Coordinates of C-alpha atoms in Angstrom, one line a residue:
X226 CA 0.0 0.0 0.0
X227 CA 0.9 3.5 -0.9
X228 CA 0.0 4.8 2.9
X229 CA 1.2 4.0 6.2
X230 CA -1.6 3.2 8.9
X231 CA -0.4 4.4 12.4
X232 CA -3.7 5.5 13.8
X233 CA -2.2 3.3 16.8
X234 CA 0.7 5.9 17.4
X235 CA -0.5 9.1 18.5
X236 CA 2.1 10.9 19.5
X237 CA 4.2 9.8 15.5
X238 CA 0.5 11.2 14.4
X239 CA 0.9 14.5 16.0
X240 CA 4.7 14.2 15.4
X241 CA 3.8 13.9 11.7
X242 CA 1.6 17.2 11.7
X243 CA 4.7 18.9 13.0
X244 CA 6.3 18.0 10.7
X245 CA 4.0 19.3 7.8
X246 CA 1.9 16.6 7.3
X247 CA -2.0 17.9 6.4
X248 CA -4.9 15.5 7.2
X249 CA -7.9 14.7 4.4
X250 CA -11.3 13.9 5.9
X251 CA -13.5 12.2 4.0
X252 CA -17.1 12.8 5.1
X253 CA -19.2 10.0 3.5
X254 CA -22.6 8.8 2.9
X255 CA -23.8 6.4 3.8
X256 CA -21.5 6.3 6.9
X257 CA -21.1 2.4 6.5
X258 CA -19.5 2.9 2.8
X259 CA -15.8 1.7 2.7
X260 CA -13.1 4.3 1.8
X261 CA -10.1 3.2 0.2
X262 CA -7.1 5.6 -0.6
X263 CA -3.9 5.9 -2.4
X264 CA -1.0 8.2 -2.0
X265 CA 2.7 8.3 -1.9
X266 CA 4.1 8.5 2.1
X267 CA 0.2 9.3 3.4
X268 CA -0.5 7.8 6.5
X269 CA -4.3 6.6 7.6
X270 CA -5.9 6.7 10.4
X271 CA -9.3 5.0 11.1
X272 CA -11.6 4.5 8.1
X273 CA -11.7 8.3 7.0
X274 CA -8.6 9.9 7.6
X275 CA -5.5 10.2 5.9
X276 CA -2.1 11.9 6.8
X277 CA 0.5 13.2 4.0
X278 CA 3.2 15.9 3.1
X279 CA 1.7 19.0 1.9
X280 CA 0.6 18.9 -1.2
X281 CA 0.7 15.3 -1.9
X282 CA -2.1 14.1 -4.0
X283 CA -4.7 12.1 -2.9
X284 CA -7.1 9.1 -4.8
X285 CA -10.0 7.6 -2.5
X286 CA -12.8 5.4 -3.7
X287 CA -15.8 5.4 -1.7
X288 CA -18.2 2.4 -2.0
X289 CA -21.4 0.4 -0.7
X290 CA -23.8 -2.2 -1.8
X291 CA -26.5 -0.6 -3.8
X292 CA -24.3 2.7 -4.3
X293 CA -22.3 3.7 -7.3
X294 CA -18.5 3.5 -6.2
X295 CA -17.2 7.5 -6.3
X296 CA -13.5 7.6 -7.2
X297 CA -11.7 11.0 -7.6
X298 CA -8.2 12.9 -6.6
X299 CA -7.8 15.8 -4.3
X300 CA -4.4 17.8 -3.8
X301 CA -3.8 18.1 0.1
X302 CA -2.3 21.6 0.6
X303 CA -3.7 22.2 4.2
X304 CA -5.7 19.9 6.7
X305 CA -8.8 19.3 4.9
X306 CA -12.5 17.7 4.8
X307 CA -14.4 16.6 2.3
X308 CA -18.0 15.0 1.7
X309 CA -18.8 12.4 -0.2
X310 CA -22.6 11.6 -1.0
X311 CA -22.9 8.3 -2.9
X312 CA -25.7 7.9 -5.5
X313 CA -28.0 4.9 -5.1
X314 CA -27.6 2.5 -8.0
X315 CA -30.6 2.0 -10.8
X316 CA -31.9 -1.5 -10.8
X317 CA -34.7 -2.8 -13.0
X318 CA -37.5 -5.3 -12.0
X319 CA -39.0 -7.2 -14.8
X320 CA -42.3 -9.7 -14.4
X321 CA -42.9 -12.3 -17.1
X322 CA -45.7 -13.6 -16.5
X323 CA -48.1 -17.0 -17.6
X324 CA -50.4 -16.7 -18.9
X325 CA -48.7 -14.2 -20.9
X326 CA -51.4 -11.7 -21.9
X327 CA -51.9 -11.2 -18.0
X328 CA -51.9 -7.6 -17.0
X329 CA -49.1 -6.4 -14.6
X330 CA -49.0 -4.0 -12.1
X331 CA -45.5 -2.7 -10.6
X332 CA -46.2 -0.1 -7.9
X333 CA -43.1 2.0 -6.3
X334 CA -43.5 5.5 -4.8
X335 CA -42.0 8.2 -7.1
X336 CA -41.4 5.4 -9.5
X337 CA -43.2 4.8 -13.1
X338 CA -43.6 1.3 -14.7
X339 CA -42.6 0.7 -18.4
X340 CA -44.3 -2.1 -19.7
X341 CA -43.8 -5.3 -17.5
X342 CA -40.6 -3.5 -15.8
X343 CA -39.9 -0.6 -13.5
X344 CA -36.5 1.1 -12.5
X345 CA -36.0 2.2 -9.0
X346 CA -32.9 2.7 -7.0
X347 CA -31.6 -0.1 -5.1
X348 CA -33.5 -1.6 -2.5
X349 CA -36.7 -0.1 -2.9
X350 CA -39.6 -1.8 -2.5
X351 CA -42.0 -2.5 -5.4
X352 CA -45.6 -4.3 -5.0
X353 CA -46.1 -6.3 -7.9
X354 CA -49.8 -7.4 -9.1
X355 CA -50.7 -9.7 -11.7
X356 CA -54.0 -10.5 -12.7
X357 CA -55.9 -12.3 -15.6
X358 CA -59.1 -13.2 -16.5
X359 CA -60.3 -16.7 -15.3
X360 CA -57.2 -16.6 -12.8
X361 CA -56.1 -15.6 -9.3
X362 CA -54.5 -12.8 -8.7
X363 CA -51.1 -13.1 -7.2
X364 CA -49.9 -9.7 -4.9
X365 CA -46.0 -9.9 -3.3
X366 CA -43.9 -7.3 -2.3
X367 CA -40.7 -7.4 -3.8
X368 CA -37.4 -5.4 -2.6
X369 CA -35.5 -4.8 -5.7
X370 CA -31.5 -5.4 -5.1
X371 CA -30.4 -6.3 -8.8
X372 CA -31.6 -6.0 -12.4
X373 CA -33.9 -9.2 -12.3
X374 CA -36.9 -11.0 -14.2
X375 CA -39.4 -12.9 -12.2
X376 CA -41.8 -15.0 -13.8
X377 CA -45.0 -14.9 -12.3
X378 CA -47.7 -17.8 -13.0
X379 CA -51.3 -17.3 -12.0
X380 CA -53.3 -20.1 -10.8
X381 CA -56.3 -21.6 -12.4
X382 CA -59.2 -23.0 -10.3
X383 CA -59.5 -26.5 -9.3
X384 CA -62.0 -28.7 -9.4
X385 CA -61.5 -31.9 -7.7
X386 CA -64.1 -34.7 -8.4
X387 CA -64.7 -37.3 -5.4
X388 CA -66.5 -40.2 -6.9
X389 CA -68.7 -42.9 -4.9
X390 CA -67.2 -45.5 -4.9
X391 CA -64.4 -44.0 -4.4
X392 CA -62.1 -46.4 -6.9
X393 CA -64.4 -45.6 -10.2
X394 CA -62.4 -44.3 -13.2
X395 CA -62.3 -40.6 -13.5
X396 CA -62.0 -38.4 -16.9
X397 CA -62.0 -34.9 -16.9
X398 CA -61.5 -33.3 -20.0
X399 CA -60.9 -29.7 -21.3
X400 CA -58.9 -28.5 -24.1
X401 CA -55.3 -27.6 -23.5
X402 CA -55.3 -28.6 -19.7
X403 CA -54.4 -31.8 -18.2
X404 CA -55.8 -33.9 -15.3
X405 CA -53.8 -35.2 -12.3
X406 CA -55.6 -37.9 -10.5
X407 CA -59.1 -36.4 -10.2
X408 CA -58.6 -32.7 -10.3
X409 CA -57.9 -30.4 -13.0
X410 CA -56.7 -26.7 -13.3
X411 CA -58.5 -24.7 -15.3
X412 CA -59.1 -20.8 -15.5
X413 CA -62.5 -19.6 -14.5
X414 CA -65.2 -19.9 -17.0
X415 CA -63.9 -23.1 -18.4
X416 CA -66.2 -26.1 -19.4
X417 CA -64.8 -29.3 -18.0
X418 CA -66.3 -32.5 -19.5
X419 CA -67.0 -35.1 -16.4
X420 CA -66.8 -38.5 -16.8
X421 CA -66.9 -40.9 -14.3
X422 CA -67.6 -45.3 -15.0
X423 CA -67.1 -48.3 -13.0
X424 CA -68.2 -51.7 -13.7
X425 CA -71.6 -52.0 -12.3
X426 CA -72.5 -48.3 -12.6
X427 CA -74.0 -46.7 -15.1
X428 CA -71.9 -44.0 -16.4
X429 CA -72.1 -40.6 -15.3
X430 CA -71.0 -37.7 -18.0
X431 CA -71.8 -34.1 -17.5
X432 CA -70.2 -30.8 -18.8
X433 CA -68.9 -28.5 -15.7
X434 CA -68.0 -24.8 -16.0
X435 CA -66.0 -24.0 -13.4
X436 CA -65.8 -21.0 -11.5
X437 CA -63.7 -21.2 -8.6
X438 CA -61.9 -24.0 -6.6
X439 CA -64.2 -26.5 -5.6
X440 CA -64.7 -30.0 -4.4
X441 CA -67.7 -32.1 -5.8
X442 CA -69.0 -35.7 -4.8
X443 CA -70.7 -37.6 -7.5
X444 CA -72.4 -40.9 -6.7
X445 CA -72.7 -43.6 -9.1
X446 CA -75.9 -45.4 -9.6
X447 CA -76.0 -48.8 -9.8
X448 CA -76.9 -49.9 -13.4
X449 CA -80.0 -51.6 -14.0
X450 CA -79.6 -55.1 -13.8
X451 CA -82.1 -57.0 -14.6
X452 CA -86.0 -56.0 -16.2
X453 CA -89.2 -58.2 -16.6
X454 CA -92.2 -57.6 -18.2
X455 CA -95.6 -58.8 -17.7
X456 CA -99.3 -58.3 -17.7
X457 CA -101.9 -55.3 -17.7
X458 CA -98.7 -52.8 -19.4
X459 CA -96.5 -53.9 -16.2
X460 CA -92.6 -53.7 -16.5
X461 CA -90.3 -53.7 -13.0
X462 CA -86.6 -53.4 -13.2
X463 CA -84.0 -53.5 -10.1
X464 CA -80.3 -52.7 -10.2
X465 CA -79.6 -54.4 -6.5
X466 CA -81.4 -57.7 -7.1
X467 CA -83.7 -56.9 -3.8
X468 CA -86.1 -53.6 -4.9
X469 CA -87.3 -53.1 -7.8
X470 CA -89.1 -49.7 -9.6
X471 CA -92.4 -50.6 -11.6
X472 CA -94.0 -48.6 -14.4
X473 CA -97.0 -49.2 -15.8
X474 CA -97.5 -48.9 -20.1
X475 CA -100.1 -49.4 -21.4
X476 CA -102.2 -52.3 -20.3
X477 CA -101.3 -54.9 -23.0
X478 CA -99.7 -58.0 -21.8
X479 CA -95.8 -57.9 -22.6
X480 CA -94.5 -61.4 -23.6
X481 CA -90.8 -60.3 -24.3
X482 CA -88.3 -57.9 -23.2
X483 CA -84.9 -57.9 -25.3
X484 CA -82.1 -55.3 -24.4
X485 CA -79.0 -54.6 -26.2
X486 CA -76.9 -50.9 -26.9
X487 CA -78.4 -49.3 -24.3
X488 CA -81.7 -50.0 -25.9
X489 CA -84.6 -52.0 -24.3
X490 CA -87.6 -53.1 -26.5
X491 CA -90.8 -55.0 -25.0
X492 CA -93.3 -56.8 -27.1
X493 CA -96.9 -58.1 -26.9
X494 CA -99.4 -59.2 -29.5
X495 CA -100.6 -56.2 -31.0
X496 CA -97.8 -53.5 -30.6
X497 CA -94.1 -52.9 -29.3
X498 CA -92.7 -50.2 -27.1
X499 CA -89.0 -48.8 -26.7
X500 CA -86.4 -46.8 -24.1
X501 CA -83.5 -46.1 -23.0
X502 CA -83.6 -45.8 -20.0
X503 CA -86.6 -48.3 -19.0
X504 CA -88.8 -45.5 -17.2
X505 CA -90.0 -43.7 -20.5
X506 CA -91.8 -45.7 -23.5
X507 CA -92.7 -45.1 -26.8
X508 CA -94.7 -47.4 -29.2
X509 CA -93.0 -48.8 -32.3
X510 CA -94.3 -50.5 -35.4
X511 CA -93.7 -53.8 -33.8
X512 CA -95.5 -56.9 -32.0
X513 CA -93.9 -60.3 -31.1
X514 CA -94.5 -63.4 -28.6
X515 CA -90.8 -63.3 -28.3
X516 CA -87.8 -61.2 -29.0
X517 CA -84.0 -61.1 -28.9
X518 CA -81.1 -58.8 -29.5
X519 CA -78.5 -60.0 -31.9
X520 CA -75.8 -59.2 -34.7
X521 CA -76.9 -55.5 -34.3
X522 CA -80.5 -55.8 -34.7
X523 CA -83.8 -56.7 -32.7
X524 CA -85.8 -59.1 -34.2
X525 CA -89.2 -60.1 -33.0
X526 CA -91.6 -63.3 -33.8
X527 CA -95.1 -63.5 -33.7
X528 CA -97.2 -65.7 -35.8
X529 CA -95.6 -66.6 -39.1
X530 CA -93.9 -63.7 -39.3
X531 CA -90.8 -61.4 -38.2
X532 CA -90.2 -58.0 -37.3
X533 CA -86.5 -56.7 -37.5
X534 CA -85.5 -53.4 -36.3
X535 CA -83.9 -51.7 -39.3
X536 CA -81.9 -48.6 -37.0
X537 CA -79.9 -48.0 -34.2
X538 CA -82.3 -46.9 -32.3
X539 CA -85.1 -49.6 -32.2
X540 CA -87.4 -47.0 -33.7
X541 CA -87.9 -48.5 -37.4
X542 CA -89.2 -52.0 -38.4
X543 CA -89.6 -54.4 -41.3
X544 CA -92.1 -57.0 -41.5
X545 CA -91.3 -60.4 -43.0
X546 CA -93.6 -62.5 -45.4
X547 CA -94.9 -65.0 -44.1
X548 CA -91.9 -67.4 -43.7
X549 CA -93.9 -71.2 -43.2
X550 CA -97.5 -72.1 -43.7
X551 CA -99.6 -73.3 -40.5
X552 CA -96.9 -72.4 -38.0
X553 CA -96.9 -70.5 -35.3
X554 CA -94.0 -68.5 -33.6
X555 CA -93.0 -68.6 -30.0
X556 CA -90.0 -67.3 -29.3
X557 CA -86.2 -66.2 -31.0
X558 CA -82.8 -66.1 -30.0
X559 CA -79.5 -65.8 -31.1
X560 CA -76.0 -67.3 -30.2
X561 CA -72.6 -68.8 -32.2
X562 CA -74.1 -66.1 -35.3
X563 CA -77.5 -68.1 -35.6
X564 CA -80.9 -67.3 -35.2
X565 CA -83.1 -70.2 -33.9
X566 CA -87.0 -69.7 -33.9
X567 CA -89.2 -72.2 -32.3
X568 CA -93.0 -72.7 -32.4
X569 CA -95.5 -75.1 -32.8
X570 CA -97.0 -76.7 -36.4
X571 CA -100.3 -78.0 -37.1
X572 CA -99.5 -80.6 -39.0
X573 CA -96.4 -81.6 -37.5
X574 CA -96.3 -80.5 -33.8
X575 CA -93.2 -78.2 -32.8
X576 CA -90.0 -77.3 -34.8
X577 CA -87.3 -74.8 -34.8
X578 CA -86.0 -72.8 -37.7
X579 CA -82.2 -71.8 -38.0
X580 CA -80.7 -68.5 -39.8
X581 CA -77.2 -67.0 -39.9
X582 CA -79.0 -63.8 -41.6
X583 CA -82.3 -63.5 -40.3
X584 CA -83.8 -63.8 -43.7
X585 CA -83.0 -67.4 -45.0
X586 CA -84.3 -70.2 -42.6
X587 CA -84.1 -73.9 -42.5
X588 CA -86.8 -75.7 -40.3
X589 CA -86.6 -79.3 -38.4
X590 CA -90.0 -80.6 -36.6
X591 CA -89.2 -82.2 -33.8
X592 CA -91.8 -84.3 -31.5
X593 CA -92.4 -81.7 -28.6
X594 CA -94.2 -77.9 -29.2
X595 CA -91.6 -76.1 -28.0
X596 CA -92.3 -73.0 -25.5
X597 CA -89.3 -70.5 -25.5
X598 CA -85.8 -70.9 -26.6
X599 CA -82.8 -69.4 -25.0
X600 CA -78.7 -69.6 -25.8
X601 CA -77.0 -71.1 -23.3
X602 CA -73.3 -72.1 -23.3
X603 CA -73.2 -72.9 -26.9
X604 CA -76.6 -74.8 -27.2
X605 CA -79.9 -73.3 -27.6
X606 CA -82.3 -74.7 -24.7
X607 CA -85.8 -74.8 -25.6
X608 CA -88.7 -75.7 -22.9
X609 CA -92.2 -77.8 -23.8
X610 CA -94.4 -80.0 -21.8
X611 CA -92.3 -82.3 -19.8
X612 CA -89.4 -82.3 -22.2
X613 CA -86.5 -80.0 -22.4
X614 CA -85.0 -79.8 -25.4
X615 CA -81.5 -79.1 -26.4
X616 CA -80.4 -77.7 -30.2
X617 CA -76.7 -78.0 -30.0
X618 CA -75.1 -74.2 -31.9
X619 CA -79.1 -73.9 -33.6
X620 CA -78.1 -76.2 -36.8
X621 CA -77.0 -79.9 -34.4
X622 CA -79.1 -82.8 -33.7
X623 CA -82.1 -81.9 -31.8
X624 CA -82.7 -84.1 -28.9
X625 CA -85.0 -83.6 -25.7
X626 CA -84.1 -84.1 -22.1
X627 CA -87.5 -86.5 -20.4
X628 CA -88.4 -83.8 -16.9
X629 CA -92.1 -85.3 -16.9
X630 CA -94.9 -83.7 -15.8
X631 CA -94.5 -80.0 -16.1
X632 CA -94.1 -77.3 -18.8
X633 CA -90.5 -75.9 -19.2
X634 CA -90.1 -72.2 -20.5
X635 CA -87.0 -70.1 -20.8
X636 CA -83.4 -71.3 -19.4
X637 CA -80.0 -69.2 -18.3
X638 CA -76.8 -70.2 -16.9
X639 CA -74.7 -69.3 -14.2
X640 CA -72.8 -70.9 -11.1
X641 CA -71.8 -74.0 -13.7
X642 CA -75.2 -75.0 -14.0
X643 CA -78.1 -74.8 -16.3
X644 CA -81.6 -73.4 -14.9
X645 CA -84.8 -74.0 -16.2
X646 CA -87.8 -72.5 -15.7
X647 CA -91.2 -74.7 -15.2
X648 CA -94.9 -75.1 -14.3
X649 CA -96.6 -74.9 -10.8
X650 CA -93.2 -73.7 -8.9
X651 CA -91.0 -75.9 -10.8
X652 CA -87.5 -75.0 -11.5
X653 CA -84.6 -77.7 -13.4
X654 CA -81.0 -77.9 -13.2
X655 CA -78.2 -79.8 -14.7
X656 CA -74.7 -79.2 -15.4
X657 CA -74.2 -79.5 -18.9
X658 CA -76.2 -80.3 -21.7
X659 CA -75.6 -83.9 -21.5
X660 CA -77.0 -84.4 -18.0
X661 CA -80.2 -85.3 -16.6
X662 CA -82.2 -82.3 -15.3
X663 CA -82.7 -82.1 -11.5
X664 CA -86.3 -81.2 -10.7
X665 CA -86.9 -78.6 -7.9
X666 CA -89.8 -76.7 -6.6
X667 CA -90.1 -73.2 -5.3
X668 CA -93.8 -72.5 -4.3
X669 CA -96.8 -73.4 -6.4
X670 CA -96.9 -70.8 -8.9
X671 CA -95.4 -71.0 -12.6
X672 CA -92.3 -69.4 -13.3
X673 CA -92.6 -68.0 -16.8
X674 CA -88.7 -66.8 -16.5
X675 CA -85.3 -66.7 -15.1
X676 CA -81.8 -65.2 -15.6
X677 CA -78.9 -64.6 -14.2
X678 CA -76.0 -61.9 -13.5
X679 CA -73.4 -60.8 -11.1
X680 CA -74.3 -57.5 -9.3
X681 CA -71.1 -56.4 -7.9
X682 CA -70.1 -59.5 -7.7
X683 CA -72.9 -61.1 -6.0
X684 CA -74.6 -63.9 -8.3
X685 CA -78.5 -63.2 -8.4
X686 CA -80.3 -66.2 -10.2
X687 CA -83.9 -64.5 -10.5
X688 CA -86.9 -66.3 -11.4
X689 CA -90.6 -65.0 -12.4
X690 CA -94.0 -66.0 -12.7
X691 CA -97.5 -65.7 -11.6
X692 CA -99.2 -63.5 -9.8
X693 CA -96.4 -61.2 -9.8
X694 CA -94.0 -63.9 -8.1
X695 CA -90.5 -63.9 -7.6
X696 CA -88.3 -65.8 -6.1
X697 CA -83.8 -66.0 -6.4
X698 CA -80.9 -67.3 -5.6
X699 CA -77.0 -67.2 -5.0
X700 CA -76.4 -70.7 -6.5
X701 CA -79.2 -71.8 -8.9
X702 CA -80.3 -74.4 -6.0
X703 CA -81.4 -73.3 -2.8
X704 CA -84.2 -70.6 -3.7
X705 CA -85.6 -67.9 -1.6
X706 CA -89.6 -67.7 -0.4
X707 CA -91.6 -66.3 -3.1
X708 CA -92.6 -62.8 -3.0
X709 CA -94.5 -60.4 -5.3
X710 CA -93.6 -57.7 -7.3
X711 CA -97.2 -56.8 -8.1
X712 CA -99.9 -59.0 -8.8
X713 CA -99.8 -59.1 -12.5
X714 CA -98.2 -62.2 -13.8
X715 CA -94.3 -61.7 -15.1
X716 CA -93.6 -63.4 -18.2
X717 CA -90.3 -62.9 -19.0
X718 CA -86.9 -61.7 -17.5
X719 CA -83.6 -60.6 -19.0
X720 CA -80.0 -59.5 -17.1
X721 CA -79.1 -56.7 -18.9
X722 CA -75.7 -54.6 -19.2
X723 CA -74.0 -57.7 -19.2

């Protein structure tokens, strides 16, 4: 160093002024700043004072964090003071903000924003606001110590779905924002599409605007699992196997209920009725003893005749020609891409009659009228007085399974075993197709129906019959009590959404 420090000697300082030494005081602001100097033979003492020969020149530089450092030269001819005031720095806040058209607001006393950015001196404290349509607004205090760009991203509004049950499968959907688990982010105003499924349920989709943060429960109801129609315009579904919900259309007796797509379609002898949702009805230009869903198409039977549904919806029909002299129709289904029809002939007893088109059909009599016809595990089972018969994939050898002394209807499968539905509170089982049926009897009534389904995993055989009679069970043998669902007699019963 150019400078000797003996602020610890006073008696060489005063020695030094008698010598002809002159003193420089520099005065400076902000008190704190550090003061450096330079000069030949000067001597310091403390942080502001310097000692030199007369007219020795002098170079300090006076600095401080947030100042600009002074620097300058002074010629000591005398002992001397000298202030030195140093100018706060110019720093520059800049916001960049998402989304990026968001309006910002920079806020400094004395102090004018340019844009996004504002200049102040150093260490001054700005209060920065950004807004946006649809967003929240975000307010901070910032002190500004550097030139320095903040980005500033405004929050959407959440919406967070909570779905009973709580494990169903949620979707929510808006354009250009993404889901994480069930919530989104969205700003306000924003349509959300809601979806929400589970097997069991029936699906739940809604469109949501949101407009703030929110929480929402949505309970799934159970899909309707099974419907049955019957007599005097009665039609009952239940989705828990236990209660049911009636509705009365019309007061026609309804032979058939078929359901497929969302679809269901009931028919009787003079007309046919359709929904979608198995409360609301409307009539279609249909009529049947039986019907069934299959390849994309309802097709119904009554008399000689067919009626196939010729859209989507259920709502159009054709009517066949008559299809074979001095028959008469019963009941259709469908299975392994056939068609089988049964029915009775008066000239040669029952038959069946098989199609892969619906259109072309080739006809076997066989010696029993049959009833009703199902598919069932890659036969079609067909009831009749005390036979059962069995038409092994609708084009095999027909053969008939001897269960004397009752009528047999419509059949299902479930729990490895085949259930038949009988006369005067008889129900059949067997294994396979091969085995003898095992008579059984629930109450005295008929039982014009039965099907089965899983409902949440529980197994629900149901059966249905006179009088409004039901009766079910877990494992197509032990059978509950009878009890009625109404009085009017049930003649048929489908699981649906299966």
């Amino acid at each position: 160093m150019s400078y000797i420090d003996l602020f610890s000697s006073t008696n060489m300082f005063y020695s030094l002024e008698a010598k002809g030494y002159k003193r420089l005081i520099l005065n400076v602001t902000p008190s704190d700043a550090t003061i450096s100097f330079t000069a030949t033979g000067g001597i310091k003492q403390g942080n502001n004072v310097i000692l030199v020969p007369t007219g020795t020149s002098v170079t300090y530089s006076v600095s401080a964090a947030g100042y600009i450092t002074e620097t300058d030269s002074v010629t000591v001819s005398d002992n001397m003071a000298q202030n030195v005031e140093l100018i706060l720095e110019n720093v520059t806040l800049t916001v960049s903000p998402t989304p990026s058209n968001a309006t910002v607001i920079l806020v400094a006393d004395g102090y004018t924003q340019s844009g996004n950015s504002i200049t102040v001196d150093y260490g001054v404290e700005v209060e920065c606001t950004v807004s946006s349509e649809g967003y929240q607004s975000q307010t901070n205090s910032i002190r500004v110590t550097s030139d320095q760009t903040i980005s500033v991203v405004l929050s959407g509004y959440t919406l967070t779905v909570n779905p009973v049950p709580a494990d169903a499968n949620v979707i929510l959907a808006a354009t250009g924002y993404v889901q994480k688990d069930n919530t989104i982010t969205v700003p306000a105003g924003t349509e959300v599409r809601i979806g929400i499924s589970k097997s069991g349920y029936e699906t739940f989709s809604e469109r949501y605007t949101v407009t703030q943060t929110e929480s929402i429960p949505i309970t799934l109801v159970q899909e309707i699992a099974f419907i049955m129609v019957g007599d005097n315009g009665q039609i009952a579904y239940t989705r828990n196997g236990s209660s049911w919900t009636t509705v009365t259309v019309g007061s026609d007796t309804w032979n058939s209920v078929a359901w497929g797509e969302g679809t269901y379609v009931a028919v009787g002898d003079s007309t046919a009725i359709i929904s979608t949702n198995a409360n609301s009805w409307s009539t279609v230009n249909a009529k049947g003893k039986g019907i069934i869903y299959g390849n994309d198409e309802f097709i119904a039977v009554l008399g000689d005749k067919t009626y196939t549904s010729t859209d989507e919806t259920g709502e159009e029909w054709d009517v066949s020609p008559s299809l074979a002299e001095n028959t008469e129709f019963t009941d259709i289904s469908y299975g392994s891409s056939k068609y089988v029809i049964v029915g009775s002939s008066s000239t040669a007893g029952g038959f069946y009659s098989y199609s892969s088109n619906g259109t072309t059909w080739s006809t076997t009599y066989v010696t029993m009228t049959p009833t009703k016809v199902n598919y069932v595990q890659g036969n079609f089972i067909t009831g009749g007085s005390s036979y059962i018969g069995v038409i092994p994939e609708g084009a095999g050898q027909f053969y008939r399974k001897n269960a004397s002394g009752k009528i047999w209807y419509n059949a299902t499968y479930g729990n490895n075993l085949h259930v038949v539905s009988g006369s005067a509170g008889a129900l059949a089982k067997f294994e396979s197709a091969n085995s003898s049926p095992i008579k059984m009897t629930v109450g005295s009534k008929a039982w014009y129906g039965v099907s089965y389904r899983e409902i949440l995993g529980v197994k629900y055989f149901i059966a249905v019959g006179e009088d409004g009679y039901i009766t079910t069970s877990a494992d197509g043998s032990t059978w509950t009590t009878p009890v009625q669902v109404g009085t009017s007699t049930w003649r048929d019963i489908v699981a649906v959404n299966v």
